[in-house]
Coordinates of N, CA and C in Angstrom, one line a residue:
X1 N 20.4 16.0 -1.6 CA 19.9 16.5 -2.9 C 18.8 15.7 -3.4
X2 N 17.7 16.3 -3.8 CA 16.6 15.7 -4.4 C 16.7 15.6 -5.9
X3 N 16.4 14.5 -6.5 CA 16.4 14.3 -7.9 C 15.2 13.6 -8.4
X4 N 14.8 13.7 -9.7 CA 13.7 13.0 -10.3 C 14.2 12.3 -11.5
X5 N 13.9 11.0 -11.5 CA 14.1 10.2 -12.7 C 12.7 9.8 -13.2
X6 N 12.5 9.8 -14.5 CA 11.2 9.4 -15.0 C 11.3 8.6 -16.3
X7 N 10.3 7.9 -16.7 CA 10.3 7.2 -17.9 C 10.1 8.2 -19.1
X8 N 10.1 7.7 -20.3 CA 10.0 8.5 -21.5 C 8.6 9.3 -21.5
X9 N 7.5 8.7 -21.1 CA 6.2 9.4 -21.1 C 5.9 10.1 -19.8
X10 N 6.7 9.9 -18.8 CA 6.6 10.7 -17.5 C 5.6 10.1 -16.6
X11 N 5.0 8.9 -16.9 CA 4.0 8.4 -16.0 C 4.6 7.5 -14.8
X12 N 5.9 7.1 -15.0 CA 6.5 6.3 -13.9 C 7.7 7.2 -13.5
X13 N 7.8 7.5 -12.2 CA 8.8 8.4 -11.7 C 9.5 7.8 -10.4
X14 N 10.8 8.1 -10.3 CA 11.5 7.7 -9.0 C 12.1 9.0 -8.5
X15 N 11.7 9.4 -7.3 CA 12.2 10.6 -6.6 C 13.3 10.1 -5.6
X16 N 14.4 10.7 -5.6 CA 15.5 10.3 -4.7 C 15.9 11.5 -3.9
X17 N 16.4 11.1 -2.7 CA 17.0 12.1 -1.8 C 18.4 11.6 -1.5
X18 N 19.3 12.6 -1.4 CA 20.7 12.2 -1.1 C 21.4 11.8 -2.4
X19 N 22.7 11.6 -2.3 CA 23.5 11.2 -3.4 C 23.5 9.7 -3.6
X20 N 23.7 9.2 -4.8 CA 23.8 7.7 -5.0 C 25.0 7.1 -4.2
X21 N 24.8 5.9 -3.8 CA 26.0 5.2 -3.1 C 27.1 5.0 -4.1
X22 N 26.8 4.7 -5.3 CA 27.7 4.6 -6.4 C 27.0 4.7 -7.7
X23 N 27.7 4.9 -8.8 CA 27.2 4.9 -10.1 C 28.0 3.9 -10.9
X24 N 27.4 3.0 -11.7 CA 28.1 2.0 -12.4 C 27.7 2.0 -13.9
X25 N 28.6 1.4 -14.7 CA 28.3 1.1 -16.1 C 28.5 -0.4 -16.2
X26 N 27.5 -1.0 -16.8 CA 27.5 -2.5 -17.0 C 27.5 -2.8 -18.5
X27 N 28.5 -3.7 -18.9 CA 28.6 -4.1 -20.3 C 28.1 -5.5 -20.5
X28 N 27.4 -6.1 -19.6 CA 26.9 -7.5 -19.8 C 25.9 -7.5 -21.0
X29 N 25.8 -8.6 -21.6 CA 24.9 -8.7 -22.7 C 23.4 -8.5 -22.3
X30 N 23.1 -8.9 -21.1 CA 21.7 -8.6 -20.6 C 21.4 -7.1 -20.6
X31 N 22.3 -6.3 -20.1 CA 22.1 -4.9 -20.0 C 22.1 -4.3 -21.4
X32 N 23.0 -4.8 -22.3 CA 23.0 -4.3 -23.7 C 21.6 -4.6 -24.4
X33 N 21.1 -5.8 -24.1 CA 19.8 -6.1 -24.7 C 18.7 -5.3 -24.1
X34 N 18.7 -5.1 -22.7 CA 17.7 -4.4 -22.0 C 17.6 -3.0 -22.4
X35 N 18.7 -2.3 -22.6 CA 18.7 -0.9 -22.9 C 18.7 -0.6 -24.4
X36 N 19.2 -1.6 -25.2 CA 19.4 -1.3 -26.7 C 20.6 -0.5 -26.9
X37 N 21.4 -0.3 -25.9 CA 22.7 0.5 -26.0 C 23.9 -0.4 -25.7
X38 N 25.1 0.1 -25.9 CA 26.3 -0.8 -25.7 C 26.6 -1.0 -24.2
X39 N 25.9 -0.3 -23.3 CA 26.1 -0.5 -21.9 C 24.9 0.1 -21.1
X40 N 24.7 -0.4 -20.0 CA 23.7 0.1 -19.1 C 24.4 0.9 -18.0
X41 N 23.7 1.9 -17.5 CA 24.3 2.7 -16.4 C 23.2 2.8 -15.3
X42 N 23.7 2.6 -14.1 CA 22.8 2.6 -12.9 C 23.3 3.4 -11.7
X43 N 22.5 4.1 -11.1 CA 22.8 4.9 -9.9 C 22.2 4.1 -8.7
X44 N 23.0 3.7 -7.8 CA 22.6 2.8 -6.7 C 22.2 3.7 -5.5
X45 N 21.0 3.5 -5.0 CA 20.5 4.2 -3.8 C 20.0 3.3 -2.8
X46 N 20.0 3.7 -1.5 CA 19.3 2.9 -0.5 C 17.8 3.1 -0.7
X47 N 17.1 2.0 -0.6 CA 15.6 2.1 -0.9 C 14.9 3.2 0.0
X48 N 15.5 3.4 1.2 CA 14.9 4.4 2.0 C 15.0 5.8 1.5
X49 N 15.8 6.0 0.4 CA 16.0 7.3 -0.2 C 15.3 7.4 -1.6
X50 N 14.4 6.4 -1.8 CA 13.7 6.4 -3.1 C 12.2 6.3 -2.9
X51 N 11.5 7.1 -3.6 CA 10.0 7.1 -3.7 C 9.6 6.8 -5.1
X52 N 8.8 5.8 -5.3 CA 8.3 5.5 -6.7 C 6.9 5.9 -6.8
X53 N 6.6 6.6 -8.0 CA 5.2 7.0 -8.3 C 4.9 6.5 -9.6
X54 N 3.6 6.1 -9.8 CA 3.1 5.6 -11.0 C 3.0 4.1 -11.1
X55 N 2.5 3.6 -12.2 CA 2.3 2.1 -12.3 C 3.5 1.6 -13.1
X56 N 3.8 0.3 -12.8 CA 4.9 -0.4 -13.5 C 4.6 -1.9 -13.7
X57 N 5.3 -2.5 -14.5 CA 5.3 -3.9 -14.7 C 6.7 -4.4 -14.4
X58 N 6.9 -5.7 -14.1 CA 8.1 -6.2 -13.7 C 8.6 -7.3 -14.6
X59 N 9.8 -7.3 -15.0 CA 10.5 -8.4 -15.7 C 11.6 -9.0 -14.8
X60 N 11.4 -10.3 -14.4 CA 12.4 -10.9 -13.5 C 13.3 -11.9 -14.3
X61 N 14.6 -11.8 -14.0 CA 15.5 -12.8 -14.7 C 16.4 -13.3 -13.7
X62 N 17.1 -14.5 -14.1 CA 18.1 -15.0 -13.3 C 19.3 -14.2 -13.3
X63 N 20.0 -14.1 -12.2 CA 21.3 -13.3 -12.1 C 22.4 -14.3 -11.7
X64 N 23.5 -13.7 -11.3 CA 24.6 -14.6 -10.8 C 24.3 -15.3 -9.6
X65 N 24.9 -16.4 -9.4 CA 24.9 -17.2 -8.2 C 23.4 -17.6 -7.8
X66 N 22.6 -17.9 -8.7 CA 21.2 -18.3 -8.4 C 20.3 -17.3 -7.9
X67 N 20.7 -16.0 -7.9 CA 19.8 -15.0 -7.5 C 19.0 -14.4 -8.6
X68 N 18.0 -13.6 -8.2 CA 17.1 -13.0 -9.2 C 17.3 -11.5 -9.2
X69 N 17.0 -10.8 -10.3 CA 17.0 -9.4 -10.4 C 15.6 -9.0 -11.1
X70 N 15.0 -8.0 -10.6 CA 13.7 -7.5 -11.1 C 13.8 -6.1 -11.7
X71 N 13.4 -6.0 -13.0 CA 13.4 -4.7 -13.7 C 12.0 -4.2 -13.7
X72 N 11.8 -2.9 -13.3 CA 10.5 -2.3 -13.2 C 10.5 -1.3 -14.4
X73 N 9.4 -1.5 -15.2 CA 9.3 -0.7 -16.4 C 7.9 -0.1 -16.6
X74 N 7.9 1.0 -17.3 CA 6.6 1.7 -17.6 C 5.8 0.8 -18.5
X75 N 4.5 0.5 -18.2 CA 3.6 -0.3 -19.0 C 3.2 0.5 -20.3
X76 N 3.3 1.8 -20.3 CA 2.9 2.6 -21.4 C 4.0 2.8 -22.5
X77 N 5.2 3.3 -22.0 CA 6.3 3.6 -23.0 C 7.4 2.5 -23.0
X78 N 7.4 1.7 -22.0 CA 8.4 0.6 -21.9 C 9.8 0.9 -21.3
X79 N 9.9 2.1 -20.8 CA 11.2 2.5 -20.2 C 11.5 1.6 -19.0
X80 N 12.7 1.0 -19.0 CA 13.2 0.3 -17.8 C 13.8 1.3 -16.8
X81 N 13.0 1.7 -15.8 CA 13.4 2.8 -15.0 C 14.3 2.4 -13.8
X82 N 13.9 1.3 -13.1 CA 14.7 1.0 -11.9 C 14.7 -0.6 -11.8
X83 N 15.6 -1.0 -11.0 CA 15.7 -2.5 -10.7 C 16.2 -2.7 -9.3
X84 N 15.9 -3.9 -8.9 CA 16.4 -4.4 -7.6 C 16.6 -5.9 -7.7
X85 N 17.3 -6.4 -6.7 CA 17.6 -7.9 -6.8 C 17.8 -8.5 -5.5
X86 N 18.0 -9.8 -5.5 CA 18.2 -10.6 -4.3 C 19.6 -10.3 -3.7
X87 N 20.5 -9.6 -4.5 CA 21.8 -9.3 -4.1 C 21.8 -8.5 -2.8
X88 N 20.9 -7.5 -2.7 CA 20.7 -6.7 -1.5 C 19.3 -6.1 -1.6
X89 N 18.4 -6.6 -0.8 CA 17.0 -6.0 -0.8 C 16.9 -4.6 -0.3
X90 N 17.9 -4.0 0.2 CA 17.9 -2.6 0.7 C 18.3 -1.6 -0.3
X91 N 18.6 -2.1 -1.5 CA 19.1 -1.2 -2.6 C 18.1 -1.1 -3.7
X92 N 18.2 0.1 -4.4 CA 17.4 0.3 -5.6 C 18.3 1.0 -6.6
X93 N 18.3 0.4 -7.8 CA 19.2 1.0 -8.9 C 18.3 1.7 -9.9
X94 N 18.7 2.9 -10.2 CA 17.9 3.7 -11.1 C 18.7 4.0 -12.4
X95 N 18.1 3.9 -13.5 CA 18.8 4.2 -14.8 C 19.3 5.6 -14.8
X96 N 20.5 5.8 -15.0 CA 21.1 7.2 -14.9 C 20.5 8.1 -16.0
X97 N 20.3 7.6 -17.2 CA 19.7 8.4 -18.2 C 18.3 8.9 -17.9
X98 N 17.6 8.2 -17.0 CA 16.2 8.6 -16.7 C 16.2 9.9 -15.9
X99 N 17.4 10.3 -15.3 CA 17.5 11.6 -14.6 C 17.6 12.7 -15.6
X100 N 18.1 12.4 -16.8 CA 18.2 13.5 -17.8 C 18.9 14.7 -17.3
X101 N 20.0 14.4 -16.6 CA 20.8 15.5 -15.9 C 22.3 15.4 -16.3
X102 N 22.8 16.2 -17.2 CA 24.2 16.1 -17.6 C 25.2 16.3 -16.5
X103 N 24.7 16.9 -15.4 CA 25.6 17.1 -14.2 C 25.5 16.0 -13.2
X104 N 24.8 14.9 -13.5 CA 24.7 13.7 -12.6 C 26.1 13.2 -12.3
X105 N 26.3 12.7 -11.1 CA 27.6 12.1 -10.8 C 28.1 11.1 -11.8
X106 N 29.4 11.1 -12.1 CA 29.9 10.1 -13.1 C 30.0 8.7 -12.6
X107 N 30.1 7.7 -13.4 CA 30.3 6.3 -13.0 C 31.7 6.2 -12.3
X108 N 31.7 5.3 -11.3 CA 32.9 5.0 -10.5 C 33.4 3.6 -10.8
X109 N 32.5 2.8 -11.4 CA 32.9 1.4 -11.6 C 32.3 0.9 -12.9
X110 N 33.1 0.1 -13.6 CA 32.7 -0.5 -14.9 C 32.8 -2.0 -14.7
X111 N 31.7 -2.7 -14.9 CA 31.6 -4.1 -14.7 C 31.3 -4.9 -16.0
X112 N 31.6 -6.2 -15.9 CA 31.4 -7.1 -17.1 C 32.1 -6.6 -18.3
X113 N 33.3 -6.1 -18.1 CA 34.1 -5.6 -19.2 C 34.5 -6.7 -20.2
X114 N 34.3 -8.0 -19.9 CA 34.6 -9.0 -20.8 C 33.8 -9.0 -22.1
X115 N 32.6 -8.3 -22.0 CA 31.8 -8.1 -23.2 C 31.6 -6.6 -23.6
X116 N 32.6 -5.8 -23.1 CA 32.6 -4.4 -23.5 C 33.0 -4.2 -24.9
X117 N 32.3 -3.3 -25.6 CA 32.7 -3.0 -27.0 C 34.1 -2.4 -27.0
X118 N 35.0 -2.8 -27.8 CA 36.3 -2.3 -27.8 C 36.4 -0.8 -28.0
X119 N 35.5 -0.2 -28.7 CA 35.6 1.2 -29.0 C 34.9 2.1 -27.9
X120 N 34.3 1.5 -26.9 CA 33.6 2.2 -25.9 C 34.7 2.8 -24.9
X121 N 34.7 4.1 -24.8 CA 35.7 4.8 -24.0 C 35.1 5.1 -22.6
X122 N 36.0 4.9 -21.6 CA 35.6 5.1 -20.2 C 36.4 6.2 -19.6
X123 N 35.8 6.9 -18.6 CA 36.6 7.9 -17.9 C 37.8 7.4 -17.2
X124 N 38.8 8.2 -17.0 CA 40.0 7.8 -16.2 C 39.6 7.6 -14.8
X125 N 40.3 6.8 -14.0 CA 40.1 6.7 -12.6 C 39.0 5.7 -12.2
X126 N 38.4 5.0 -13.1 CA 37.3 4.1 -12.7 C 37.9 2.8 -12.2
X127 N 37.1 2.0 -11.4 CA 37.4 0.7 -11.1 C 36.9 -0.2 -12.2
X128 N 37.6 -1.2 -12.6 CA 37.3 -2.1 -13.7 C 37.2 -3.6 -13.2
X129 N 36.2 -4.3 -13.8 CA 36.0 -5.7 -13.5 C 35.6 -6.4 -14.8
X130 N 36.3 -7.5 -15.0 CA 35.9 -8.3 -16.2 C 34.6 -8.9 -16.0
X131 N 34.2 -9.2 -14.8 CA 32.9 -9.7 -14.4 C 32.3 -8.8 -13.4
X132 N 31.4 -9.3 -12.6 CA 30.8 -8.4 -11.6 C 31.7 -8.3 -10.4
X133 N 31.4 -7.4 -9.5 CA 32.2 -7.2 -8.3 C 31.7 -8.0 -7.1
X134 N 32.5 -8.2 -6.2 CA 32.1 -8.9 -5.0 C 31.2 -8.1 -4.1
X135 N 31.4 -6.8 -4.0 CA 30.5 -6.0 -3.2 C 29.2 -5.7 -3.8
X136 N 28.1 -6.1 -3.1 CA 26.7 -5.9 -3.6 C 26.5 -4.4 -3.9
X137 N 27.0 -3.6 -3.1 CA 26.8 -2.1 -3.3 C 27.4 -1.6 -4.5
X138 N 28.5 -2.2 -4.9 CA 29.2 -1.8 -6.1 C 28.7 -2.5 -7.4
X139 N 28.1 -3.7 -7.2 CA 27.6 -4.4 -8.4 C 26.1 -4.5 -8.5
X140 N 25.4 -3.8 -7.7 CA 23.9 -3.9 -7.6 C 23.3 -3.7 -9.0
X141 N 22.5 -4.7 -9.4 CA 21.9 -4.6 -10.7 C 22.8 -5.0 -11.9
X142 N 24.0 -5.3 -11.6 CA 24.9 -5.6 -12.7 C 25.3 -7.1 -12.5
X143 N 24.4 -8.0 -12.4 CA 24.7 -9.3 -12.1 C 24.7 -10.1 -13.4

């Protein structure tokens, strides 16, 4: 399945083919600050299934275990569209909201719940972790 994610102004786009490997919700304080929301959500794809169009700027920060994560955002509207990290260079994580698709696959894992807002409700049947997960595919971008 082909999907299109784009920034608020539409100048930075990520085209994907296939379904995401997984979809996650991250409650870490970094994701809260990055998104301005109580949690960030990311769809994890193999980089071979993602095509990026448009210009971007990068914000790099330290992640868990001495690794780095790089957030790519639109230089015009500021949308943080996708990110990648040292955790697995073959993965690309795209902000779920940028797909603007209410039928997008639901999250399967919730990470860094130690800083989750108490009132934030999660779907039944999810995997839960107080911190990140061991599997890079499950925790990509949620370091």
